[in-house]
Amino acid sequence: MASNVNPTVRRRRLGQELRKLRELKGMTAEEVADRLLVSQSKISRLENGRRSISQRDVRDLCGVYEVEDHRIVDSLMQMAKESRQQGWWHAFGDIPYSVYIGLETDAASLRVYEPLVVPGLLQTQAYAEAVISGALPEATASDIEKRVQVRVRRQDRIIETRQPLRLWAVLDESALRRAVGGPQTMVEQLEHLMDMSRLPHVTVQVMPFTMGAHPGVNGQYAILEFPDASDSTVIYLEGVTSDLYLEKANDVQSYSVMYEHLRAQALNAGQSREFIEKIAKEFTRA
């Protein structure tokens, strides 16, 4: 279950509030940085939620913005304190995509397009281990095991009963045919994928090769939406050494429209299960 105090989401909300105060004051990030003798990039990272915010940062910024209402200052200071708490994923050590995990943990819905592999939230443990070890050939066995454990723990959002994550996944046919871990692993993975797709809050659609070019040919992406209206929708693009998070309205609109085209062109849920079952039988015969 998602935590009541998610440090990643708290950091984003606090950054948004600080940006609003700066804009109300009519100041640029560069002007604020000059006043505090810090870099402009620090101010931008604080406002974007990409950097942890200390209570001292909040105090200094409220001083620059001349915030006189102590209730506002106290509220922001409390958010700063909560944003520095550790999420469940910190127990696993340094996780490169910890920002994404924090967002996913608090999200109400997730729409994802995967062209190459089954989405992490729908992977079996054997498949996850094969994917991670194949993608990171120089990783140690302990690092692979840690990443697998994190991936399995993330799946709690799907199986929790009170407020499960609403997941919509569109998969390219290549994600189903790529023999990750061998035929037996693939059979188990595809059967698991069919089982998960029958959950009322999970929808799986397949984009077959016969569809040709489609709006997903540019690569994988995910759209995260949150229960609190004050939290902006986030577009997540996974990279090898760094990830990209897009929150501007134009970016969100473009990717959302593109996803609607993907859903319209892909096989529907029932057809997709039949398609997955057919490929599973092919692996069984193999």
PDB file of N, CA and C in Angstrom, residues 5-7 10-15 18 46 51-59 61 72-86:
ATOM      1  N   VAL A   5       2.875   9.211   3.788  1.00  0.00           N
ATOM      2  CA  VAL A   5       3.844  10.279   3.566  1.00  0.00           C
ATOM      3  C   VAL A   5       4.895   9.761   2.597  1.00  0.00           C
ATOM      4  N   ASN A   6       4.732  10.090   1.338  1.00  0.00           N
ATOM      5  CA  ASN A   6       5.682   9.662   0.326  1.00  0.00           C
ATOM      6  C   ASN A   6       6.684  10.787   0.130  1.00  0.00           C
ATOM      7  N   PRO A   7       7.963  10.573   0.442  1.00  0.00           N
ATOM      8  CA  PRO A   7       8.944  11.667   0.370  1.00  0.00           C
ATOM      9  C   PRO A   7       9.087  12.252  -1.027  1.00  0.00           C
ATOM     10  N   ARG A  10       5.966  14.415  -1.632  1.00  0.00           N
ATOM     11  CA  ARG A  10       6.032  15.590  -0.765  1.00  0.00           C
ATOM     12  C   ARG A  10       7.025  16.613  -1.321  1.00  0.00           C
ATOM     13  N   ARG A  11       8.155  16.128  -1.825  1.00  0.00           N
ATOM     14  CA  ARG A  11       9.177  17.017  -2.374  1.00  0.00           C
ATOM     15  C   ARG A  11       8.638  17.753  -3.599  1.00  0.00           C
ATOM     16  N   ARG A  12       7.891  17.057  -4.428  1.00  0.00           N
ATOM     17  CA  ARG A  12       7.310  17.692  -5.618  1.00  0.00           C
ATOM     18  C   ARG A  12       6.293  18.757  -5.229  1.00  0.00           C
ATOM     19  N   ARG A  13       5.435  18.438  -4.259  1.00  0.00           N
ATOM     20  CA  ARG A  13       4.418  19.395  -3.827  1.00  0.00           C
ATOM     21  C   ARG A  13       5.062  20.627  -3.210  1.00  0.00           C
ATOM     22  N   LEU A  14       6.084  20.399  -2.403  1.00  0.00           N
ATOM     23  CA  LEU A  14       6.778  21.522  -1.778  1.00  0.00           C
ATOM     24  C   LEU A  14       7.437  22.391  -2.839  1.00  0.00           C
ATOM     25  N   GLY A  15       8.054  21.777  -3.831  1.00  0.00           N
ATOM     26  CA  GLY A  15       8.673  22.534  -4.912  1.00  0.00           C
ATOM     27  C   GLY A  15       7.663  23.387  -5.658  1.00  0.00           C
ATOM     28  N   LEU A  18       6.794  26.402  -3.525  1.00  0.00           N
ATOM     29  CA  LEU A  18       7.878  27.386  -3.520  1.00  0.00           C
ATOM     30  C   LEU A  18       7.932  28.146  -4.842  1.00  0.00           C
ATOM     31  N   LEU A  46      15.176  22.435  -6.778  1.00  0.00           N
ATOM     32  CA  LEU A  46      14.290  22.462  -5.622  1.00  0.00           C
ATOM     33  C   LEU A  46      12.836  22.585  -6.068  1.00  0.00           C
ATOM     34  N   ARG A  51      15.598  17.618  -6.038  1.00  0.00           N
ATOM     35  CA  ARG A  51      16.607  17.733  -4.980  1.00  0.00           C
ATOM     36  C   ARG A  51      15.901  17.798  -3.641  1.00  0.00           C
ATOM     37  N   SER A  52      16.476  17.142  -2.645  1.00  0.00           N
ATOM     38  CA  SER A  52      15.872  17.185  -1.318  1.00  0.00           C
ATOM     39  C   SER A  52      15.908  18.616  -0.789  1.00  0.00           C
ATOM     40  N   ILE A  53      14.864  18.979  -0.063  1.00  0.00           N
ATOM     41  CA  ILE A  53      14.721  20.347   0.435  1.00  0.00           C
ATOM     42  C   ILE A  53      14.818  20.323   1.951  1.00  0.00           C
ATOM     43  N   SER A  54      15.765  21.056   2.473  1.00  0.00           N
ATOM     44  CA  SER A  54      15.926  21.112   3.924  1.00  0.00           C
ATOM     45  C   SER A  54      15.023  22.201   4.494  1.00  0.00           C
ATOM     46  N   GLN A  55      14.801  22.127   5.798  1.00  0.00           N
ATOM     47  CA  GLN A  55      14.014  23.174   6.454  1.00  0.00           C
ATOM     48  C   GLN A  55      14.725  24.521   6.384  1.00  0.00           C
ATOM     49  N   ARG A  56      16.056  24.470   6.357  1.00  0.00           N
ATOM     50  CA  ARG A  56      16.811  25.712   6.206  1.00  0.00           C
ATOM     51  C   ARG A  56      16.563  26.328   4.835  1.00  0.00           C
ATOM     52  N   ASP A  57      16.491  25.486   3.776  1.00  0.00           N
ATOM     53  CA  ASP A  57      16.171  25.992   2.437  1.00  0.00           C
ATOM     54  C   ASP A  57      14.821  26.696   2.443  1.00  0.00           C
ATOM     55  N   VAL A  58      13.848  26.076   3.090  1.00  0.00           N
ATOM     56  CA  VAL A  58      12.504  26.660   3.151  1.00  0.00           C
ATOM     57  C   VAL A  58      12.534  27.986   3.893  1.00  0.00           C
ATOM     58  N   ARG A  59      13.231  28.012   5.026  1.00  0.00           N
ATOM     59  CA  ARG A  59      13.325  29.248   5.809  1.00  0.00           C
ATOM     60  C   ARG A  59      13.956  30.366   4.995  1.00  0.00           C
ATOM     61  N   LEU A  61      14.184  30.665   1.687  1.00  0.00           N
ATOM     62  CA  LEU A  61      13.340  31.066   0.562  1.00  0.00           C
ATOM     63  C   LEU A  61      12.142  31.880   1.030  1.00  0.00           C
ATOM     64  N   ILE A  72       1.792  29.436   6.942  1.00  0.00           N
ATOM     65  CA  ILE A  72       2.319  28.987   5.653  1.00  0.00           C
ATOM     66  C   ILE A  72       3.748  28.479   5.819  1.00  0.00           C
ATOM     67  N   VAL A  73       4.531  29.249   6.556  1.00  0.00           N
ATOM     68  CA  VAL A  73       5.925  28.849   6.776  1.00  0.00           C
ATOM     69  C   VAL A  73       5.988  27.521   7.509  1.00  0.00           C
ATOM     70  N   ASP A  74       5.169  27.380   8.569  1.00  0.00           N
ATOM     71  CA  ASP A  74       5.174  26.136   9.351  1.00  0.00           C
ATOM     72  C   ASP A  74       4.743  24.951   8.492  1.00  0.00           C
ATOM     73  N   SER A  75       3.754  25.167   7.631  1.00  0.00           N
ATOM     74  CA  SER A  75       3.282  24.094   6.761  1.00  0.00           C
ATOM     75  C   SER A  75       4.370  23.653   5.782  1.00  0.00           C
ATOM     76  N   LEU A  76       5.070  24.630   5.208  1.00  0.00           N
ATOM     77  CA  LEU A  76       6.149  24.315   4.275  1.00  0.00           C
ATOM     78  C   LEU A  76       7.315  23.637   4.990  1.00  0.00           C
ATOM     79  N   MET A  77       7.594  24.068   6.206  1.00  0.00           N
ATOM     80  CA  MET A  77       8.670  23.452   6.983  1.00  0.00           C
ATOM     81  C   MET A  77       8.338  21.990   7.289  1.00  0.00           C
ATOM     82  N   GLN A  78       7.061  21.716   7.586  1.00  0.00           N
ATOM     83  CA  GLN A  78       6.644  20.343   7.861  1.00  0.00           C
ATOM     84  C   GLN A  78       6.768  19.479   6.607  1.00  0.00           C
ATOM     85  N   MET A  79       6.396  20.056   5.460  1.00  0.00           N
ATOM     86  CA  MET A  79       6.538  19.326   4.203  1.00  0.00           C
ATOM     87  C   MET A  79       8.008  19.020   3.916  1.00  0.00           C
ATOM     88  N   ALA A  80       8.887  19.970   4.242  1.00  0.00           N
ATOM     89  CA  ALA A  80      10.319  19.750   4.045  1.00  0.00           C
ATOM     90  C   ALA A  80      10.808  18.611   4.933  1.00  0.00           C
ATOM     91  N   LYS A  81      10.319  18.565   6.160  1.00  0.00           N
ATOM     92  CA  LYS A  81      10.706  17.489   7.082  1.00  0.00           C
ATOM     93  C   LYS A  81      10.249  16.140   6.553  1.00  0.00           C
ATOM     94  N   GLU A  82       9.008  16.078   6.075  1.00  0.00           N
ATOM     95  CA  GLU A  82       8.465  14.823   5.567  1.00  0.00           C
ATOM     96  C   GLU A  82       9.153  14.392   4.274  1.00  0.00           C
ATOM     97  N   SER A  83       9.560  15.382   3.474  1.00  0.00           N
ATOM     98  CA  SER A  83      10.185  15.059   2.196  1.00  0.00           C
ATOM     99  C   SER A  83      11.564  14.432   2.369  1.00  0.00           C
ATOM    100  N   ARG A  84      12.136  14.558   3.553  1.00  0.00           N
ATOM    101  CA  ARG A  84      13.468  14.004   3.800  1.00  0.00           C
ATOM    102  C   ARG A  84      13.402  12.635   4.481  1.00  0.00           C
ATOM    103  N   GLN A  85      12.188  12.171   4.753  1.00  0.00           N
ATOM    104  CA  GLN A  85      12.049  10.819   5.270  1.00  0.00           C
ATOM    105  C   GLN A  85      12.357   9.826   4.155  1.00  0.00           C
ATOM    106  N   GLN A  86      12.602   8.601   4.534  1.00  0.00           N
ATOM    107  CA  GLN A  86      12.971   7.587   3.552  1.00  0.00           C
ATOM    108  C   GLN A  86      11.782   6.722   3.185  1.00  0.00           C
TER     109      GLN A  86
END
